[in-house]
PDB file of C-alpha atoms in Angstrom:
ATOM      1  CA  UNK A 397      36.643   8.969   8.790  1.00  0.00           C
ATOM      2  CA  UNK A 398      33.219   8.098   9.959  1.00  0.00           C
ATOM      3  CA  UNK A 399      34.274   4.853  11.237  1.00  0.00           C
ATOM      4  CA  UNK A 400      38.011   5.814  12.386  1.00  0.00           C
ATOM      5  CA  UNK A 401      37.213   4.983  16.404  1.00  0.00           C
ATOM      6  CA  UNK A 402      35.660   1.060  15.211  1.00  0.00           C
ATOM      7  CA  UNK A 403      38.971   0.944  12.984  1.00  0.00           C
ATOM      8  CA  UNK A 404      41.448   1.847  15.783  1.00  0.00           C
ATOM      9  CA  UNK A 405      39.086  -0.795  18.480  1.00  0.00           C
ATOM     10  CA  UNK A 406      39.338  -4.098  15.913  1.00  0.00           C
ATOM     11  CA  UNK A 407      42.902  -3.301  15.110  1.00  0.00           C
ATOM     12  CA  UNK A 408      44.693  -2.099  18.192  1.00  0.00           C
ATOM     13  CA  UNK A 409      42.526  -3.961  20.616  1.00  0.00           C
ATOM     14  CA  UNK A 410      40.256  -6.680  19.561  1.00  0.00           C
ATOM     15  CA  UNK A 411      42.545  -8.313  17.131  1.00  0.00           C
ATOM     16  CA  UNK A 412      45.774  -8.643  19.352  1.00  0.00           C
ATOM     17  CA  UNK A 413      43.252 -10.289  22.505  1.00  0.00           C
ATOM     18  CA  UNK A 414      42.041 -12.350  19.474  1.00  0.00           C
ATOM     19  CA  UNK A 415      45.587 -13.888  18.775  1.00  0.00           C
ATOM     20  CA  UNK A 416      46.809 -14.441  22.764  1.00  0.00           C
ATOM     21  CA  UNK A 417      47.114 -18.046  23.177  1.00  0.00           C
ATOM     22  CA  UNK A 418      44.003 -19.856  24.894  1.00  0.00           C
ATOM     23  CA  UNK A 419      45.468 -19.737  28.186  1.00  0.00           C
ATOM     24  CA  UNK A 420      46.863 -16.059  28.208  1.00  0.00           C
ATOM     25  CA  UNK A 421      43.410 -15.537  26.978  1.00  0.00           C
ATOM     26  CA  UNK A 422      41.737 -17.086  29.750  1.00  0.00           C
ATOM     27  CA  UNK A 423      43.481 -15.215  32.297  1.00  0.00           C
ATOM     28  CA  UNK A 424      42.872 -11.571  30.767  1.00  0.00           C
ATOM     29  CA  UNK A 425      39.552 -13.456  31.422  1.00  0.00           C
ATOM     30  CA  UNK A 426      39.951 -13.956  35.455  1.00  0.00           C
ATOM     31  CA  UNK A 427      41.072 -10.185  35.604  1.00  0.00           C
ATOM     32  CA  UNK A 428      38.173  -9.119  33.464  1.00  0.00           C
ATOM     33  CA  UNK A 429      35.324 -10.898  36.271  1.00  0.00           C
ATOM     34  CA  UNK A 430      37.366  -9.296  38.769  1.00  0.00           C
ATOM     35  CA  UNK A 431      36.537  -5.963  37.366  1.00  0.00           C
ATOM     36  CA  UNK A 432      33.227  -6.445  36.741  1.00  0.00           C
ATOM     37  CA  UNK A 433      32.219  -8.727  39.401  1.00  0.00           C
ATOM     38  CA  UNK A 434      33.875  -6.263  42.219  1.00  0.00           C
ATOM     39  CA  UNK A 435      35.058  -2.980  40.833  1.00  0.00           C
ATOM     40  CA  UNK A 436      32.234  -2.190  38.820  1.00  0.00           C
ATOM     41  CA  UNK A 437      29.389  -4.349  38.405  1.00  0.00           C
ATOM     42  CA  UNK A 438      27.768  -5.016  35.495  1.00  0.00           C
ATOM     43  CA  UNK A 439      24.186  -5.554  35.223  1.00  0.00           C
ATOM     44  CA  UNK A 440      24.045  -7.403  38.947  1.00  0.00           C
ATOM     45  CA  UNK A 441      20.882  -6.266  40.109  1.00  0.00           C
ATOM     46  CA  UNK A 442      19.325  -7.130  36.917  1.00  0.00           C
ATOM     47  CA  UNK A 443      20.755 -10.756  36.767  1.00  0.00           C
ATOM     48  CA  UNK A 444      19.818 -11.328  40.805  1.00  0.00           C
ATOM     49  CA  UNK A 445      16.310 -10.006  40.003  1.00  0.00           C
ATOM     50  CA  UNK A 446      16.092 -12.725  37.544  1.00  0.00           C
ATOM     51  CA  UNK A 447      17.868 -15.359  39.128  1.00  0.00           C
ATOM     52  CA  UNK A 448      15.442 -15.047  42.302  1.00  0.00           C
ATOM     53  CA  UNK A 449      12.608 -15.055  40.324  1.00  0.00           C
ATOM     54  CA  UNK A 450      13.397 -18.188  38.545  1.00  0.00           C
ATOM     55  CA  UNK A 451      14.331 -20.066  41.333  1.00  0.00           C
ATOM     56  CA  UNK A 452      12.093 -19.274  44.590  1.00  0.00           C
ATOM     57  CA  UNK A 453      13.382 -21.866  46.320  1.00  0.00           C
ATOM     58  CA  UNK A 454      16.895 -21.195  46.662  1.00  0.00           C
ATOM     59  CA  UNK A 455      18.193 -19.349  49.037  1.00  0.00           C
ATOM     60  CA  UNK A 456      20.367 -15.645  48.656  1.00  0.00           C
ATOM     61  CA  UNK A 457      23.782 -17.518  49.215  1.00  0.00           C
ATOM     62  CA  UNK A 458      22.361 -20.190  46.747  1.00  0.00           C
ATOM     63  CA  UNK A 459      21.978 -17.286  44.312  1.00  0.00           C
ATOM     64  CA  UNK A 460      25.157 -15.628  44.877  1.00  0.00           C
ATOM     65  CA  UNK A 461      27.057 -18.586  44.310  1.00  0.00           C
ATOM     66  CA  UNK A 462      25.269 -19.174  40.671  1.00  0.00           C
ATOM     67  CA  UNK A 463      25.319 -15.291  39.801  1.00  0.00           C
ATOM     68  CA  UNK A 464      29.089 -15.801  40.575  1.00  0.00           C
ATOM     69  CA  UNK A 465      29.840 -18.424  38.234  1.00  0.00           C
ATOM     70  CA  UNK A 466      27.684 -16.927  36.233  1.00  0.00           C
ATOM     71  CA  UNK A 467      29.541 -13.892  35.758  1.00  0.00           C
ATOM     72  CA  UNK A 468      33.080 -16.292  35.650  1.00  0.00           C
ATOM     73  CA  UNK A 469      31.491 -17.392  32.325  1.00  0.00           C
ATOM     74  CA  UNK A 470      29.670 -14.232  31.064  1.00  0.00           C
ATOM     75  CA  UNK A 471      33.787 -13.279  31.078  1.00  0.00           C
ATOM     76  CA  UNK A 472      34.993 -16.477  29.387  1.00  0.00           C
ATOM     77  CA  UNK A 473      32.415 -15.743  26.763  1.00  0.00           C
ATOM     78  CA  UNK A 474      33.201 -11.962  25.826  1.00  0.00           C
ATOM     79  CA  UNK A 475      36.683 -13.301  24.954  1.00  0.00           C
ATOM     80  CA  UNK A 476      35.502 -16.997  23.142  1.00  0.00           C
ATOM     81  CA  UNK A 477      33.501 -14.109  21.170  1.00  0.00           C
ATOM     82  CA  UNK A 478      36.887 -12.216  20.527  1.00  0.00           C
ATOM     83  CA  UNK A 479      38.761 -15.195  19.640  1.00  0.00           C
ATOM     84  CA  UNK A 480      36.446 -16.405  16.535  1.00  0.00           C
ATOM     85  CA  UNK A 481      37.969 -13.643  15.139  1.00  0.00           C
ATOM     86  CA  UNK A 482      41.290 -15.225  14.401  1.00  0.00           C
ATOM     87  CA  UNK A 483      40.390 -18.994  15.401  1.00  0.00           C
ATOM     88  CA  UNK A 484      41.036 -21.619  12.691  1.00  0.00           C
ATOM     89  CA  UNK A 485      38.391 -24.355  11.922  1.00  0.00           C
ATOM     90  CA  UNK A 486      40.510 -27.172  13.607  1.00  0.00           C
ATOM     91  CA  UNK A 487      40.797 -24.693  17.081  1.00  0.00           C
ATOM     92  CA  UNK A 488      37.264 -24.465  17.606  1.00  0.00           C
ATOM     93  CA  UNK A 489      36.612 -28.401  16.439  1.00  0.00           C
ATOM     94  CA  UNK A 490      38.864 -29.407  18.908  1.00  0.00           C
ATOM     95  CA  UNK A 491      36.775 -27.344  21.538  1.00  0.00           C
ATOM     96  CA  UNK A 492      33.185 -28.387  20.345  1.00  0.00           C
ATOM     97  CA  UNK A 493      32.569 -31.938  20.689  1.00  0.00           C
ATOM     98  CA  UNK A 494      29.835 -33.400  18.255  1.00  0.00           C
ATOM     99  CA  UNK A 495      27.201 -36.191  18.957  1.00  0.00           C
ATOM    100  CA  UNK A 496      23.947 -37.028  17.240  1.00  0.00           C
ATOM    101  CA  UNK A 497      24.681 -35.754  13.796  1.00  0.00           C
ATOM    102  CA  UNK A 498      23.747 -38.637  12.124  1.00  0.00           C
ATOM    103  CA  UNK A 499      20.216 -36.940  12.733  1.00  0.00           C
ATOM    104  CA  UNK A 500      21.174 -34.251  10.531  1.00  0.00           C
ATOM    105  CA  UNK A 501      22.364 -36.972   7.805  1.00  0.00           C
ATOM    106  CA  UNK A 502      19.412 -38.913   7.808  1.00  0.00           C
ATOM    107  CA  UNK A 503      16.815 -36.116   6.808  1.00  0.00           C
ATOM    108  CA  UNK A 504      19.773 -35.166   4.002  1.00  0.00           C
ATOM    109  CA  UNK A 505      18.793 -38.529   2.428  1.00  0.00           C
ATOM    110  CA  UNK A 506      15.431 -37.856   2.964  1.00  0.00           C
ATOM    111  CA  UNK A 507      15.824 -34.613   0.969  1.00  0.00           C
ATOM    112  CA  UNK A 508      14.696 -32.549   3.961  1.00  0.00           C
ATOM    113  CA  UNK A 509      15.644 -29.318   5.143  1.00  0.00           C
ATOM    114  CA  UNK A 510      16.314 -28.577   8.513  1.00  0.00           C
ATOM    115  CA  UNK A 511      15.332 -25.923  11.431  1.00  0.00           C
ATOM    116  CA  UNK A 512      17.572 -25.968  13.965  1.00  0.00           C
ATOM    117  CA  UNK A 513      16.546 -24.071  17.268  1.00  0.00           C
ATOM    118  CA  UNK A 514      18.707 -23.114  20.438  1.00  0.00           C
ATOM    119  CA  UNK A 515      19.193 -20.937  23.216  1.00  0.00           C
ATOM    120  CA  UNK A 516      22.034 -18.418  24.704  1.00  0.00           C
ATOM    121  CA  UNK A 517      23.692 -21.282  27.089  1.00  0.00           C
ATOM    122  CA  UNK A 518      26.900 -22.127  27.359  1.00  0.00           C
ATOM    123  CA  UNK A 519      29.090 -20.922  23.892  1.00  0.00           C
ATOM    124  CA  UNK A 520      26.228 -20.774  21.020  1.00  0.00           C
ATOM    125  CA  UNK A 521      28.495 -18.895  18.556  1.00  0.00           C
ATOM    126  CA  UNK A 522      31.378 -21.804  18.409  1.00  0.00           C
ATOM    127  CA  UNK A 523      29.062 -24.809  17.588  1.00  0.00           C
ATOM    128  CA  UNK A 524      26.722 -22.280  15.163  1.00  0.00           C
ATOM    129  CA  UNK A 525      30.048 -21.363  12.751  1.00  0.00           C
ATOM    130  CA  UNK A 526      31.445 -24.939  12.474  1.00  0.00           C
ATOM    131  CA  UNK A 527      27.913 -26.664  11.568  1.00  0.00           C
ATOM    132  CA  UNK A 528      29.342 -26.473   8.210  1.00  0.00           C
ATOM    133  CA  UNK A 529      32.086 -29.280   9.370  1.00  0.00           C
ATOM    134  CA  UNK A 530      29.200 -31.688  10.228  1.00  0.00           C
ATOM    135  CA  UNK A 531      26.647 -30.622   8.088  1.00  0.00           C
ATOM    136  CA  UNK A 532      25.932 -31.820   4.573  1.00  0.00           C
ATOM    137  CA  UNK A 533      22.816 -29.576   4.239  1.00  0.00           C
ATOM    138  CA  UNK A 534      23.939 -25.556   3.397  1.00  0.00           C
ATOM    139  CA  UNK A 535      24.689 -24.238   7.059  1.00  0.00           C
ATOM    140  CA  UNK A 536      22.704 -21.046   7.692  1.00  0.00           C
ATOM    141  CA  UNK A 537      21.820 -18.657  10.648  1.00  0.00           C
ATOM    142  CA  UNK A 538      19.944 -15.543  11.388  1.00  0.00           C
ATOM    143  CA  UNK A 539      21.991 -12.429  12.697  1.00  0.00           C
ATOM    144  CA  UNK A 540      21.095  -9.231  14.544  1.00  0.00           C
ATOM    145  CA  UNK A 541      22.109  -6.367  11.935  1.00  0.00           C
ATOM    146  CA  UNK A 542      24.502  -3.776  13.880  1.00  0.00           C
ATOM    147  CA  UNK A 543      23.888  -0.114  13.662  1.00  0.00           C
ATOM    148  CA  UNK A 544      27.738   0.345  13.558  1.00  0.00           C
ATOM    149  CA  UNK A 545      28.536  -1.059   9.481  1.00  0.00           C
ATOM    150  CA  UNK A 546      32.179  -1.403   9.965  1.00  0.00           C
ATOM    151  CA  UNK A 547      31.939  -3.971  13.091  1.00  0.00           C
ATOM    152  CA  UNK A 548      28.695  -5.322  11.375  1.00  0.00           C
ATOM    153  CA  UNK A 549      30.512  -6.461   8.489  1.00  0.00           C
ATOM    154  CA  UNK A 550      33.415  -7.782  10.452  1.00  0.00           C
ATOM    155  CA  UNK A 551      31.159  -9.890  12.522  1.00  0.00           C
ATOM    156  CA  UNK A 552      29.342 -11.318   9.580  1.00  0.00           C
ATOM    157  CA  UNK A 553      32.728 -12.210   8.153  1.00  0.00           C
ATOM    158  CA  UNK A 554      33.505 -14.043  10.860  1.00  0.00           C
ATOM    159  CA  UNK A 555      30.559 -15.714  11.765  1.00  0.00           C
ATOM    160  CA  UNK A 556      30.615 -17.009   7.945  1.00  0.00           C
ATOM    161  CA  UNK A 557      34.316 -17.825   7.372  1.00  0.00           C
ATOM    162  CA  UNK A 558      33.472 -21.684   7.491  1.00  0.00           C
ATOM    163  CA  UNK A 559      31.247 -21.729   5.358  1.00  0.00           C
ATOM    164  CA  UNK A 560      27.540 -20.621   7.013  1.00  0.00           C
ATOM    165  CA  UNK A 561      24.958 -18.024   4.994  1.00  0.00           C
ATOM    166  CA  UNK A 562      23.680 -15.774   7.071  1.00  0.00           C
ATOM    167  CA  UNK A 563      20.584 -13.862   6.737  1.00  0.00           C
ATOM    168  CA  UNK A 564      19.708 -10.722   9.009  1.00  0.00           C
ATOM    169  CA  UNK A 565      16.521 -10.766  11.106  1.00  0.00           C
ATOM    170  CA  UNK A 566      14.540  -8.287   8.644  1.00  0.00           C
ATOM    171  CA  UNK A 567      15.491 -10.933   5.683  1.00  0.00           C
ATOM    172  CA  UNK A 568      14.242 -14.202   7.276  1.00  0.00           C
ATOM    173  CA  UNK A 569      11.052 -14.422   5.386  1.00  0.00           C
ATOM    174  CA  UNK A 570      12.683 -13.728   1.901  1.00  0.00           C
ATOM    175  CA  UNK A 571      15.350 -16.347   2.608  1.00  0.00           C
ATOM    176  CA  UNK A 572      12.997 -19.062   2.880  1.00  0.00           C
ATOM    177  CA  UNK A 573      11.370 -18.338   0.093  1.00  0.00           C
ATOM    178  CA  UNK A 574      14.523 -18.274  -1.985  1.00  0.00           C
ATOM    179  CA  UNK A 575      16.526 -21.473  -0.685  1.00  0.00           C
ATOM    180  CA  UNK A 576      13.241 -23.553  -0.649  1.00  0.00           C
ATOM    181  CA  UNK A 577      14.397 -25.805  -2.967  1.00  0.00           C
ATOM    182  CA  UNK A 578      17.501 -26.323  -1.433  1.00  0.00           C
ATOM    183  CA  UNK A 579      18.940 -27.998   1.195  1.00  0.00           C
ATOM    184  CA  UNK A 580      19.380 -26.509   3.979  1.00  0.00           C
ATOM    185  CA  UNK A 581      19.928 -26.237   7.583  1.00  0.00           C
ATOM    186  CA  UNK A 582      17.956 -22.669   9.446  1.00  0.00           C
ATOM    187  CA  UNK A 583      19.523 -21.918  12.657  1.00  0.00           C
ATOM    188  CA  UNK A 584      17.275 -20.105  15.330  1.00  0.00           C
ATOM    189  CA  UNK A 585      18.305 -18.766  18.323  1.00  0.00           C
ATOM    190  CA  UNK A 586      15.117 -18.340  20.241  1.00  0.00           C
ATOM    191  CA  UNK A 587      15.010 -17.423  23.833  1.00  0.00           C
ATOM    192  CA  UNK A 588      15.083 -13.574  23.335  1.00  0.00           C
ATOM    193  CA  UNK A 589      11.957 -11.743  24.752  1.00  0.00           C
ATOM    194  CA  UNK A 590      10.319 -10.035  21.514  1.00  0.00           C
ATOM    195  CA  UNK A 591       9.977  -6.437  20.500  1.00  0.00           C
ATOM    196  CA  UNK A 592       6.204  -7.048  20.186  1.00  0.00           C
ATOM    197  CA  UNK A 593       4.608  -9.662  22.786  1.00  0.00           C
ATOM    198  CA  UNK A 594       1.481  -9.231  20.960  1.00  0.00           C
ATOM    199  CA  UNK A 595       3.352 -11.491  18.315  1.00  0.00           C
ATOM    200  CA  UNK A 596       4.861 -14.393  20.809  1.00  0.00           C
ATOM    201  CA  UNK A 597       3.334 -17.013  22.649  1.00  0.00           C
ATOM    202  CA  UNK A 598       3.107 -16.311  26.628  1.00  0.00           C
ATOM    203  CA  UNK A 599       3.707 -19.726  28.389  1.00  0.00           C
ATOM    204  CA  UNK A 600       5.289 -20.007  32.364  1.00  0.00           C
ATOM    205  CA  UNK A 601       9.415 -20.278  31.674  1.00  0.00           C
ATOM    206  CA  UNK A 602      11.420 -20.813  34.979  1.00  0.00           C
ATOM    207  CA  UNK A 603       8.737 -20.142  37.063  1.00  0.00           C
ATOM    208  CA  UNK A 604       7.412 -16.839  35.116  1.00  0.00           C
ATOM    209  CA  UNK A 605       4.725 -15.759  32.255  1.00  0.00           C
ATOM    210  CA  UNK A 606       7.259 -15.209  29.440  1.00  0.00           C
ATOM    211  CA  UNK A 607       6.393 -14.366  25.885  1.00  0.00           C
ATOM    212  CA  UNK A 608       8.320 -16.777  23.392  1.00  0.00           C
ATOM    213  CA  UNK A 609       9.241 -16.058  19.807  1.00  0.00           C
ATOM    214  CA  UNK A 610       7.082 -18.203  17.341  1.00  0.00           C
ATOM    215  CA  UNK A 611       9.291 -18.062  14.897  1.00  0.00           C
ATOM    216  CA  UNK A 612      10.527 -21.666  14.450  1.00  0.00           C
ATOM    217  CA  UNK A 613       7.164 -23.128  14.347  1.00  0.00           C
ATOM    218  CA  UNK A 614       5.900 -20.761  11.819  1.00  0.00           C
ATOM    219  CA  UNK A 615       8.776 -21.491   9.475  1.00  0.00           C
ATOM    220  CA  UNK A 616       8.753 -25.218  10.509  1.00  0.00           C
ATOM    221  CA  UNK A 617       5.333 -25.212   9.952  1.00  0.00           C
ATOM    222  CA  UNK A 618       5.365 -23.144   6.380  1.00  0.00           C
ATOM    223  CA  UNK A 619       7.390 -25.236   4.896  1.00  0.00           C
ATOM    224  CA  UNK A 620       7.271 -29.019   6.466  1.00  0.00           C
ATOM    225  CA  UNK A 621      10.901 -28.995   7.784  1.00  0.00           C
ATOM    226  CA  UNK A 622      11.565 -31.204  10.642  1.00  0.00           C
ATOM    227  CA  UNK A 623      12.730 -29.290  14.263  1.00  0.00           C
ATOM    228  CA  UNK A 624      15.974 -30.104  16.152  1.00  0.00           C
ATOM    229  CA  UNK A 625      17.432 -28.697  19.350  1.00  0.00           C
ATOM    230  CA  UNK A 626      20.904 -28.208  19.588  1.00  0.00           C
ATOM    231  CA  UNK A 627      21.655 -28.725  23.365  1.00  0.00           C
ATOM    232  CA  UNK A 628      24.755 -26.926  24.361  1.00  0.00           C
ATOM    233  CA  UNK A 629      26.818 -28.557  27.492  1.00  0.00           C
ATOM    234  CA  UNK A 630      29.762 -26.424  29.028  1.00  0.00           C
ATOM    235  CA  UNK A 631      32.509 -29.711  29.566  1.00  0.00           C
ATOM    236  CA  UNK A 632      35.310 -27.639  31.435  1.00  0.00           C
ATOM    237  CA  UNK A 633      36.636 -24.062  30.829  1.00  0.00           C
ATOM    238  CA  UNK A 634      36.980 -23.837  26.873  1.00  0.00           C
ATOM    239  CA  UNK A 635      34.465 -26.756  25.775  1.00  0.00           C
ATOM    240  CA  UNK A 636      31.317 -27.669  25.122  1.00  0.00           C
ATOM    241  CA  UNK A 637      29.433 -30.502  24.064  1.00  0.00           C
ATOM    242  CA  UNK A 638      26.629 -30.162  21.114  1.00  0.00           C
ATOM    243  CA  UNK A 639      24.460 -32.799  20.459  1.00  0.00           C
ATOM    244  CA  UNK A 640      20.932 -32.899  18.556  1.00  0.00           C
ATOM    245  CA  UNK A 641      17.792 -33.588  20.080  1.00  0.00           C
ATOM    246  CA  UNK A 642      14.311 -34.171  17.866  1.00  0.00           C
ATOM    247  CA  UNK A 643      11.738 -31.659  18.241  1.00  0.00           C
ATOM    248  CA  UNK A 644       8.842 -32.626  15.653  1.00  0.00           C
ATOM    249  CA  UNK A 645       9.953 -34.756  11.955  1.00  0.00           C
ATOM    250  CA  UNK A 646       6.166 -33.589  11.180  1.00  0.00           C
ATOM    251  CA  UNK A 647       5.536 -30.144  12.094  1.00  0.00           C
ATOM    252  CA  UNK A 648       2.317 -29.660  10.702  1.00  0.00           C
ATOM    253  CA  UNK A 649       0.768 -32.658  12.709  1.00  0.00           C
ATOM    254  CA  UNK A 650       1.647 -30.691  15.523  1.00  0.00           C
ATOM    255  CA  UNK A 651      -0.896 -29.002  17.637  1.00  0.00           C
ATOM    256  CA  UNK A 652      -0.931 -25.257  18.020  1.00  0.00           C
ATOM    257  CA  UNK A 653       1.999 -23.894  20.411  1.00  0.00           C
ATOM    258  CA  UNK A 654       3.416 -27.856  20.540  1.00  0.00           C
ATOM    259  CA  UNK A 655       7.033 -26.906  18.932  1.00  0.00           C
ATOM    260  CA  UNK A 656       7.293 -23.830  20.186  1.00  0.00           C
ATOM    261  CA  UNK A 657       7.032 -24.618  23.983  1.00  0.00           C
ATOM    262  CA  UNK A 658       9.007 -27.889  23.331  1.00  0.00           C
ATOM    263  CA  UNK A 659      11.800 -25.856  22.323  1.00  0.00           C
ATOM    264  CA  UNK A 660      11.628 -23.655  25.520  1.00  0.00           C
ATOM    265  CA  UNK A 661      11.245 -26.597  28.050  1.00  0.00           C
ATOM    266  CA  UNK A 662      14.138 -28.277  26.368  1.00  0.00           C
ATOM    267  CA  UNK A 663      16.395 -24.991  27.007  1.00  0.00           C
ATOM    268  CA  UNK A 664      14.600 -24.674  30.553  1.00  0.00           C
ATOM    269  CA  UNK A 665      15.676 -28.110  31.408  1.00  0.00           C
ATOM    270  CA  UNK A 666      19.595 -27.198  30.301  1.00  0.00           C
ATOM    271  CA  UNK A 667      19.068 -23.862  32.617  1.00  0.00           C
ATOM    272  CA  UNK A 668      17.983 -26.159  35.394  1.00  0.00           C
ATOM    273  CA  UNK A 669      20.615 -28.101  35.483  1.00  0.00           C
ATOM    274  CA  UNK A 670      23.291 -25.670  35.345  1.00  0.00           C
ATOM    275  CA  UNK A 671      22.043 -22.003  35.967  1.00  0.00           C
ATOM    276  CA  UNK A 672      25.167 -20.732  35.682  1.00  0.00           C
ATOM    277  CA  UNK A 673      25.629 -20.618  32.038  1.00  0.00           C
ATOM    278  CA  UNK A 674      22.664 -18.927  30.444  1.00  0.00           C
ATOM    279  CA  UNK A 675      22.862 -15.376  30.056  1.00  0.00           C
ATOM    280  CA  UNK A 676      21.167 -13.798  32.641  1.00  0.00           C
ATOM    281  CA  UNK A 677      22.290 -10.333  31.773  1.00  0.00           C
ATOM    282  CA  UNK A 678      19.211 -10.160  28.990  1.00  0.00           C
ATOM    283  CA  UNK A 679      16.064  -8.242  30.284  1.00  0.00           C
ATOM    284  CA  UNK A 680      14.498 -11.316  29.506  1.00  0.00           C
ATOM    285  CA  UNK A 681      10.773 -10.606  31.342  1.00  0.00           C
ATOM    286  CA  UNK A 682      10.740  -6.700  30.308  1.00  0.00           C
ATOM    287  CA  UNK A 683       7.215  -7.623  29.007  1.00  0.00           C
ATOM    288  CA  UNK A 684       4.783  -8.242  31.375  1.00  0.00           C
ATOM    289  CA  UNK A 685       1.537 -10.490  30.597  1.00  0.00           C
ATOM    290  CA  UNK A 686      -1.526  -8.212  30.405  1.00  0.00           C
TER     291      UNK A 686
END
């Protein structure tokens, strides 16, 4: 069976570390950073190349101390991931604390779809798959296709088990198009460096030229939906806070570049305050500004 190895992974593997208890969980955690913060490393020089050029002014034991914690939650997450598997609605509400929806409420009376942008801090996945909870609008996100079907459709099951539609990255522009008279509620995650920079918007992003998707602003732009940003606050080990900022309510008032680098300052500012929780593992400045 072509997909016999994927098979024997989700069932002998993934789902019994899915269904350990949060705290059992969490320690298979602790043993997993020791592995990969000391045994074998795992992307370190990458993540202190970009943690030193972000932030110039700190110092090498600064740094260490962030890529650290960094990597204390780059292990947390690998197993939150895991556990959406077999979490129940109520587990992961009880984890994700909600203000600010009322924003989301009002432009639902206003018949208004949403665009909802954020980046990869703190837990993105746990707040994206309960927006149905909170959400009167239909929920729906864009996904990464996998190469591998079997774990592809697995994570697309999961990531929709409350409720969400999701829409892969090659269908984006077709899904608009189709759910434009509905009400609805586009999730973006937008802080990945682009295949093609000749299609992003190059702007300085913790201290370097970065090229930023456009994405949001087209769509937001396209079709006159309002911009939030969902800022995502690591509480303690285990939760996070989500609360709704307001980007632009009139997108096409906005002058050229305006949402998009709102967006990124917004998820700079999180970054600042708490390095340790966006994932520095990316290749995030592969592209260099010509």
């Amino acid at each position: 069976m072509k997909h016999l190895p994927s098979i024997i992974l989700y069932y002998l593997v993934i789902m019994p570390v899915s269904m350990l208890p949060f705290r059992l969980m969490y320690l298979l955690s602790d043993f997993t950073f020791f592995i990969l913060f000391y045994i074998t490393p795992y992307r370190k020089k990458v993540v202190m190349s970009n943690l030193r050029n972000s932030f110039p002014e700190k110092t090498e034991a600064e740094l260490k101390v962030i890529m650290k914690r960094f990597y204390r939650h780059f292990c947390d997450l690998i197993f939150e991931s895991l556990k959406t598997f077999t979490a129940s609605q109520n587990d992961l509400l009880k984890r994700v604390t909600l203000e600010n929806t009322s924003l989301l409420e009002e432009f639902y009376k206003k018949n208004k779809s949403l665009i909802l942008a954020t980046g990869h801090y703190g837990n993105w996945e746990w707040p994206a798959i309960t927006l149905p909870y909170h959400s009167s609008h239909l929920a729906t996100g864009i996904y990464q296709r996998l190469s591998n079907q079997f774990f592809d459709q697995k994570l697309r099951n999961t990531r929709a088990k409350f409720g969400m539609k999701l829409m892969s990255t090659r269908e984006v522009a077709d899904f608009f198009e189709a759910h434009r008279n509905d009400l609805c509620t586009y999730g973006f995650i937008n802080d990945q460096s682009p295949s093609d920079p000749k299609r992003g918007h190059w702007m300085k992003f913790l201290n370097q030229d970065t090229c930023v998707f456009t994405g949001v602003e087209k769509y937001a732009q396209k079709y006159d939906y309002p911009v939030l940003y969902g800022r995502i606050v690591k509480l303690k080990r285990g939760h996070y806070k989500l609360s709704y900022e307001l980007v632009s309510d009139e997108p096409r008032t906005a002058s050229p570049n305006e949402i998009t680098e709102k967006c990124a300052r917004i998820n700079e500012e999180l970054i600042r305050q708490d390095p340790a929780f966006w994932l520095w593992t990316h290749r995030r400045w592969k592209h260099k500004k010509m």
